[in-house]
Short mmCIF file of C-alpha atoms in Angstrom, two decimals:
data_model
loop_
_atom_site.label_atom_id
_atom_site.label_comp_id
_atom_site.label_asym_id
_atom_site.label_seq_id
_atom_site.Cartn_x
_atom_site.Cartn_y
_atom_site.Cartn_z
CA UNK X 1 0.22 -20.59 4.62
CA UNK X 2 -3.23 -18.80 3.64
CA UNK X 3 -4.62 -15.36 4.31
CA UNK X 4 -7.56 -14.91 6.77
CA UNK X 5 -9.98 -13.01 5.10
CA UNK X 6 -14.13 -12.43 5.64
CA UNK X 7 -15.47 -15.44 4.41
CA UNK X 8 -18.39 -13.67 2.55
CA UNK X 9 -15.88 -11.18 0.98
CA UNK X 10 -16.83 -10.91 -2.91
CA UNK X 11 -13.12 -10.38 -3.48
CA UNK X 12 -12.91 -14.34 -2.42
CA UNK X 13 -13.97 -15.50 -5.49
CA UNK X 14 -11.35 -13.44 -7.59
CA UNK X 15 -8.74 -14.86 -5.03
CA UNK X 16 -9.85 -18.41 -4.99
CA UNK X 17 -9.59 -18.34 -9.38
CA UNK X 18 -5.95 -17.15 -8.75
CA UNK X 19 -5.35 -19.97 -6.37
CA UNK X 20 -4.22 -17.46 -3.87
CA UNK X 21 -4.12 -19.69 -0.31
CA UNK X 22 -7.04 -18.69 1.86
CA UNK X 23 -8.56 -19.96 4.88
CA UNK X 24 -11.78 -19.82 6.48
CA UNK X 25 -12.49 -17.91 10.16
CA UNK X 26 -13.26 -22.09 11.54
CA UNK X 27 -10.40 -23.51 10.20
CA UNK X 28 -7.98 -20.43 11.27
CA UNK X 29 -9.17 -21.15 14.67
CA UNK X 30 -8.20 -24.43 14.65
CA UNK X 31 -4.49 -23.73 13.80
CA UNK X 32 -2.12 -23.37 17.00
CA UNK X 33 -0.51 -20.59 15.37
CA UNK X 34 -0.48 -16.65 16.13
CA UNK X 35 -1.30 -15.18 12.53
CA UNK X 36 0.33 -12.17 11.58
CA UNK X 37 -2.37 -9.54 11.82
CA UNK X 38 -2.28 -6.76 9.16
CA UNK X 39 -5.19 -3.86 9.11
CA UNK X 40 -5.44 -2.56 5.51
CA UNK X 41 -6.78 1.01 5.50
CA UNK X 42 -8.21 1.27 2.31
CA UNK X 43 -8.36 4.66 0.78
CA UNK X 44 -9.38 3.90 -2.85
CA UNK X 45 -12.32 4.53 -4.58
CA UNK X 46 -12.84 1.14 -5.90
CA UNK X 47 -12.57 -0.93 -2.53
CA UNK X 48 -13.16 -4.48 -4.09
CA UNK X 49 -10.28 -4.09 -6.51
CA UNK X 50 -7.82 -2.80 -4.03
CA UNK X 51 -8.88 -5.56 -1.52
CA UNK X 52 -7.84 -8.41 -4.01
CA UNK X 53 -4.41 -6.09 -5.07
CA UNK X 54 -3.30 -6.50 -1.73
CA UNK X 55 -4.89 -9.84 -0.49
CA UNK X 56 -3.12 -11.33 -3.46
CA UNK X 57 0.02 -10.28 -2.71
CA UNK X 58 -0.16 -10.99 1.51
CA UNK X 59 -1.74 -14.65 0.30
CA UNK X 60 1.66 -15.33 -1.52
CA UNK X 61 3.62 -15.29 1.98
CA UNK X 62 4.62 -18.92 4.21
CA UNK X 63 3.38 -17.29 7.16
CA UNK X 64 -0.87 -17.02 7.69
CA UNK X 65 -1.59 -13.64 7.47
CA UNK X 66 -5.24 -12.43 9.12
CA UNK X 67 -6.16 -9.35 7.24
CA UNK X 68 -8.75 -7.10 8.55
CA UNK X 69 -10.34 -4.07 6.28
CA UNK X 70 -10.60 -0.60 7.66
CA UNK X 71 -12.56 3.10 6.32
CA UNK X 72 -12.99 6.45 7.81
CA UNK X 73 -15.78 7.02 9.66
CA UNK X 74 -15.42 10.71 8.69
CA UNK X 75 -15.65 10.05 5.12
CA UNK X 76 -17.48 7.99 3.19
CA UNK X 77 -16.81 7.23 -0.71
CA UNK X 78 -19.93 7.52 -3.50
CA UNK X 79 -19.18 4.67 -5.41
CA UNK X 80 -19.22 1.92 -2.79
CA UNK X 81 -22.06 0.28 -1.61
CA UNK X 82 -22.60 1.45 2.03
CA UNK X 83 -23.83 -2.43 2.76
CA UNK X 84 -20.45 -3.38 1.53
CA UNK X 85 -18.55 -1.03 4.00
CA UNK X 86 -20.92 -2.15 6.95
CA UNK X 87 -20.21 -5.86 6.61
CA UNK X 88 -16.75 -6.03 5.81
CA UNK X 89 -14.86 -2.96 7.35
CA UNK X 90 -14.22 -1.43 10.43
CA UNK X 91 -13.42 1.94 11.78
CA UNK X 92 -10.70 3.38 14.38
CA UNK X 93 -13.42 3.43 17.33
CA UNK X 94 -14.01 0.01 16.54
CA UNK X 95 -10.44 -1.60 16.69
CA UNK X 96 -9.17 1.13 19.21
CA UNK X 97 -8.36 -1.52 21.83
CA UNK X 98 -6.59 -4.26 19.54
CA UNK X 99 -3.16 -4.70 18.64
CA UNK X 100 -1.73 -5.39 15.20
CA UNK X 101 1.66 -6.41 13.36
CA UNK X 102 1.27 -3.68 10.82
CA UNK X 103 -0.69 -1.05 9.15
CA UNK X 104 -1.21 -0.83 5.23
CA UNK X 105 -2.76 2.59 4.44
CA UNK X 106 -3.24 2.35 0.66
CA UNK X 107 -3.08 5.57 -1.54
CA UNK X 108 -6.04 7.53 -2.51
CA UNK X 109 -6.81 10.23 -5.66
CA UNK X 110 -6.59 13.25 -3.77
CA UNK X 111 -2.70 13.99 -4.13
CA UNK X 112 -3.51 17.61 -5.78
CA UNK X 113 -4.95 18.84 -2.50
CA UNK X 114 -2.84 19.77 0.69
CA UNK X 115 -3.09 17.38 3.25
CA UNK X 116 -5.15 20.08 5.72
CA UNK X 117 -7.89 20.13 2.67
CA UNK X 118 -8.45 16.06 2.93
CA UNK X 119 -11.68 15.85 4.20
CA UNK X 120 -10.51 12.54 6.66
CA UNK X 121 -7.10 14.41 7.44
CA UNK X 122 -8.25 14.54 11.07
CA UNK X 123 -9.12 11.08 11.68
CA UNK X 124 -6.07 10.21 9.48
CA UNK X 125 -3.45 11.56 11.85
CA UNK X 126 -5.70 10.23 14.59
CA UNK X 127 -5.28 7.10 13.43
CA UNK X 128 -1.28 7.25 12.58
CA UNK X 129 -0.98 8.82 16.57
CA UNK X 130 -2.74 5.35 17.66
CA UNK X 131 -0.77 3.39 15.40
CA UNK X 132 2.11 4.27 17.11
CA UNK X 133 1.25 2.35 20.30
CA UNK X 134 -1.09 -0.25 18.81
CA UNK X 135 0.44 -1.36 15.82
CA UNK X 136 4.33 -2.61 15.10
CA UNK X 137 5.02 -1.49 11.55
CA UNK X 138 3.44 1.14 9.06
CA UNK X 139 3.61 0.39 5.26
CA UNK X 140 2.33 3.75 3.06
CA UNK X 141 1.42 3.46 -0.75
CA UNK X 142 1.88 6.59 -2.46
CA UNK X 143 -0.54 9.25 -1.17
CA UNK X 144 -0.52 6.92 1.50
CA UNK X 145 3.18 7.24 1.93
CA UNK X 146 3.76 10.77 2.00
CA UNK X 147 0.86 11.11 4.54
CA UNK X 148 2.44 8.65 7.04
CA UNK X 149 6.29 11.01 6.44
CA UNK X 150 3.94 13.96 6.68
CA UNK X 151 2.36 13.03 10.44
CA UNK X 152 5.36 11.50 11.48
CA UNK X 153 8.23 13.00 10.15
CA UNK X 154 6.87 16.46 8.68
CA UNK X 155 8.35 15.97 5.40
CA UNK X 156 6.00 17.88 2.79
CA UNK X 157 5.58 16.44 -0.66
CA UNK X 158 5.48 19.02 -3.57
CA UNK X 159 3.49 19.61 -6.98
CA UNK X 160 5.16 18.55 -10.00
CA UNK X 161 4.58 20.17 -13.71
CA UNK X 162 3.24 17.32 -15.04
CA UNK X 163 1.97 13.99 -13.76
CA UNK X 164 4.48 11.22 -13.99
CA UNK X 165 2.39 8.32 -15.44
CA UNK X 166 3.70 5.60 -16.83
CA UNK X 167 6.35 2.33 -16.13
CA UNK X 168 9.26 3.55 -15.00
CA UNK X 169 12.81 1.54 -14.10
CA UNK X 170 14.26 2.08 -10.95
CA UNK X 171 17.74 1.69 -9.51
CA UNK X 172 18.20 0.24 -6.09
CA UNK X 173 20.14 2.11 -4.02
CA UNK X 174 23.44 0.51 -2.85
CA UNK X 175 23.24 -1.63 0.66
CA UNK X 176 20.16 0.30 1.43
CA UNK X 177 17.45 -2.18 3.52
CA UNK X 178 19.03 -5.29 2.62
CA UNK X 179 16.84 -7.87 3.97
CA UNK X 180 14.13 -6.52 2.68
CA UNK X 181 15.58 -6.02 -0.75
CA UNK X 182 16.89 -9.22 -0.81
CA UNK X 183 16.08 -10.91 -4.63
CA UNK X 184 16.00 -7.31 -6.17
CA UNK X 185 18.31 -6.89 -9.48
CA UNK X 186 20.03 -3.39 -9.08
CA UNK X 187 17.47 -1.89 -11.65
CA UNK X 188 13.70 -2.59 -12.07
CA UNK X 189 9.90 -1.37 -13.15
CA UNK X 190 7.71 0.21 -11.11
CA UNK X 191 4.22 1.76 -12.21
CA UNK X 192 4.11 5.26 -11.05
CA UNK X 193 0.89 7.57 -11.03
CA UNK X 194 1.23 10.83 -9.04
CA UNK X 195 1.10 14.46 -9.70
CA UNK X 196 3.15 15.00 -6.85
CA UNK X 197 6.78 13.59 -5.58
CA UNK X 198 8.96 13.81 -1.75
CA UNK X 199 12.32 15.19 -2.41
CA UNK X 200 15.31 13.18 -1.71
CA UNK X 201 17.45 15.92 0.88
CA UNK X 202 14.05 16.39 3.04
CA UNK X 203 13.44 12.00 3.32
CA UNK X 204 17.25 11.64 4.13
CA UNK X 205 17.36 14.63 6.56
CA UNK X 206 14.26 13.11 8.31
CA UNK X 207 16.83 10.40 9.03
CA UNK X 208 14.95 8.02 6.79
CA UNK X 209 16.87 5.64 3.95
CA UNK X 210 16.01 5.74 0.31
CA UNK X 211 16.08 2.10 -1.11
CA UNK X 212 15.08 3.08 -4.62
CA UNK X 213 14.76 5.81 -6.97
CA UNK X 214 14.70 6.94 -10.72
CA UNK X 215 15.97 9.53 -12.36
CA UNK X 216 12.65 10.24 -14.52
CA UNK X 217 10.09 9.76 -11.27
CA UNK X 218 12.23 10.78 -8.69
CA UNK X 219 11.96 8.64 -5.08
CA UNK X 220 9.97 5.45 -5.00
CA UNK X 221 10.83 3.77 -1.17
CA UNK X 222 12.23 4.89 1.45
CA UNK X 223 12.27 3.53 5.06
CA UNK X 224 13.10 4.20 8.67
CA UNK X 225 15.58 1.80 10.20
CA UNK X 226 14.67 2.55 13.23
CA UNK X 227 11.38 1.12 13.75
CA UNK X 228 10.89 -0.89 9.69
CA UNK X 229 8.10 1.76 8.27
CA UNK X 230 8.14 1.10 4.85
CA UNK X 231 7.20 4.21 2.32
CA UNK X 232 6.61 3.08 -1.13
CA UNK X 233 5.51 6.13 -3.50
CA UNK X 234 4.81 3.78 -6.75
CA UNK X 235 2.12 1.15 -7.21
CA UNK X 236 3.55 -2.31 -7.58
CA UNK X 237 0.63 -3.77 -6.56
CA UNK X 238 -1.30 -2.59 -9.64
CA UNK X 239 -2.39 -5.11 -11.69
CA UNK X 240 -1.57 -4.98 -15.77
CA UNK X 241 -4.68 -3.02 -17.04
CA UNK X 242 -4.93 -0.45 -13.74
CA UNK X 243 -3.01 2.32 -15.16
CA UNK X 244 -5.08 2.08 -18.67
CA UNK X 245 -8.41 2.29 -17.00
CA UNK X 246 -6.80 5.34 -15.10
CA UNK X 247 -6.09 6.51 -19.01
CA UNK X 248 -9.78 5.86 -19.69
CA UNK X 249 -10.95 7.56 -16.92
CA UNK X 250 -9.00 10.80 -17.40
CA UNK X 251 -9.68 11.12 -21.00
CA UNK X 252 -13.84 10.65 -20.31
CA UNK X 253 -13.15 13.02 -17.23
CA UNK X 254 -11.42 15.98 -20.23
CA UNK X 255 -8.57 15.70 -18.74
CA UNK X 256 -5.39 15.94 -21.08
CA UNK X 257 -3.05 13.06 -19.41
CA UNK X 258 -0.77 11.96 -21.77
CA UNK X 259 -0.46 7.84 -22.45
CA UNK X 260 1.11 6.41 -19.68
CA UNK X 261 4.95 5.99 -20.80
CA UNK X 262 6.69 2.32 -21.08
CA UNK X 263 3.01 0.58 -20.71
CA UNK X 264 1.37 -0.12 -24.01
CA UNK X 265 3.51 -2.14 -26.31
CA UNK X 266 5.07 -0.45 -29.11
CA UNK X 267 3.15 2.74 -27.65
CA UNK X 268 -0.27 1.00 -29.06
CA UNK X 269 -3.36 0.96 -27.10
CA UNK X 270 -4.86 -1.54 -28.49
CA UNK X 271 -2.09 -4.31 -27.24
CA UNK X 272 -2.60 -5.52 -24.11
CA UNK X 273 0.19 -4.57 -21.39
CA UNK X 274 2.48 -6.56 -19.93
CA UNK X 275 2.52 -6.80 -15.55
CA UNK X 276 6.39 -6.72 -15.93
CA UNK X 277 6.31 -5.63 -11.78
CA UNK X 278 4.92 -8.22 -10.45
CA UNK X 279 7.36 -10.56 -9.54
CA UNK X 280 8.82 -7.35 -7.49
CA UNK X 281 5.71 -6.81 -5.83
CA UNK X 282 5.14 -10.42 -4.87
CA UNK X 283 9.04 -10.30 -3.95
CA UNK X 284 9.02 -6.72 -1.73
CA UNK X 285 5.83 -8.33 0.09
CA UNK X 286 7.18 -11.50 0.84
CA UNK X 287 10.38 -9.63 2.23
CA UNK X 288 8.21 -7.13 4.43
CA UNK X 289 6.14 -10.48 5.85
CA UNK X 290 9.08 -12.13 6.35
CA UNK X 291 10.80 -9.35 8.03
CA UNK X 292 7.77 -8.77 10.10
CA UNK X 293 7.77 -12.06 11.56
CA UNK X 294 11.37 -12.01 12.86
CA UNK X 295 10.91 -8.45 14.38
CA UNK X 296 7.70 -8.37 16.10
CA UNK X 297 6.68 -8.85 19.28
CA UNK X 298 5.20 -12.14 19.99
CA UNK X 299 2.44 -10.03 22.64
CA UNK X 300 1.47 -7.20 20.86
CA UNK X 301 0.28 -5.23 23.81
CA UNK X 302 3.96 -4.57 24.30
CA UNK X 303 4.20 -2.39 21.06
CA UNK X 304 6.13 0.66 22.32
CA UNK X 305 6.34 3.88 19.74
CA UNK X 306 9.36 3.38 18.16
CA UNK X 307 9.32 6.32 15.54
#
């Protein structure tokens, strides 16, 4: 089945050259189906890019998926067009009253600061308080992650000596979220870009499972059984050339990051890298939608806080 997504979205070109599945706003209505309704809260600079990263993967699922786009009205980012933000997303005042399946909140480049410095922290937590009663499931992407363990769980992430950049392999952890996991080999790649990491003792003591982690970058999901949040601090939805224009960026911004580890190959820039991931990420998506479907609610006004 397709994703619903704006049907004057620019990202709908990139998606419809992938043959990713999507479906118009008449024909969705036409379908005696309940779509599974996702809210991405997109935190990234570069909005377009992000929207395809994750449309892509939600497209790949059986089940129609009706994805809406969502900012902070407290903040709003330099590099995107304000028209752009207008037409296509919404803010917490204007979905307070609706009900979804689950919450994406994407990670954003602001990792170094504490989370009391983020200029949206406010509205953040606001946001992850309604969630609570107005959405089923939370899925966090790295900055993303640690701010939905931080709200809800108070687990503090902490500043590393060196940013871990690169591909790194991870080892699943032994029956840890088996359904969800289901297809995973017992070791595989994740991108990684963070200057920061959650320590293993403080996610566990939360009551909260670690499904994988690597002994070079430390944690990369964890989830609560209780109520399916989802807490992935890596990026498989990056595409193949996203951590080199991160390289690019940091090297015309002075800074001294070191080439991302495992990407290039033969540790030369000028061969292209391989997306290695994304079979996972289509895989770990899949799983969550999947999941999703046999766990929620068909009313969603019936969403109790389960965390």
């Amino acid at each position: 089945m397709p994703i619903k997504i704006p049907d004057t979205l620019p990202a709908r070109e990139t998606l419809r050259s992938e043959d990713v599945d999507l479906i118009d706003s008449s024909s969705a209505s036409r379908q005696d189906i309940r779509p599974m309704k996702v809210v991405l809260l997109n935190l990234m600079p570069k909005k377009a890019q992000t929207e395809i990263q994750y449309a892509r993967l939600l497209g790949a699922s059986p089940l129609q998926v009706e994805l809406t786009l969502m900012t902070t009205a407290s903040y709003s980012p330099r590099n995107v067009a304000q028209e752009h933000l207008i037409e296509f997303y919404r803010t917490l005042d204007n979905i307070r009253d609706e009900h979804f399946d689950a919450l994406i909140v994407t990670g954003a480049p602001i990792e170094t600061l504490p989370f009391e410095d983020v200029k949206y922290w406010k509205e953040l937590t606001e946001i992850i308080e309604w969630s609570k009663t107005h959405v089923f499931r939370r899925l966090g992407i790295c900055w993303g992650a640690q701010a939905l363990m931080k709200v809800i769980y108070g687990i503090e992430k902490f500043q590393m000596d060196a940013k871990i950049f690169g591909i790194y392999d991870h080892n699943l952890q032994q029956k840890s979220g088996a359904r969800l996991m289901q297809g995973f080999i017992d070791r595989f790649p994740m991108p990684v870009s963070r200057f920061t990491a959650n320590r293993a003792d403080d996610i566990e003591s939360a009551g909260l499972e670690v499904l994988a982690k690597s002994e070079e970058s430390g944690v990369a999901m964890a989830r609560c059984s209780r109520s399916g949040d989802l807490f992935i601090l890596n990026h498989l939805e990056y595409d193949a050339d996203t951590l080199g224009q991160e390289y690019t960026r940091d090297r015309e911004a002075g800074e001294d990051t070191l080439m991302p580890e495992n990407y290039y190959p033969n540790n030369d820039e000028s061969q292209e890298p391989i997306n290695r991931w994304r079979p996972y990420a289509f895989l770990l998506f899949n799983n969550f939608i999947n999941e999703l479907y046999q766990d929620t609610p068909f009313d969603l006004t019936q969403i109790k806080d389960r965390t």
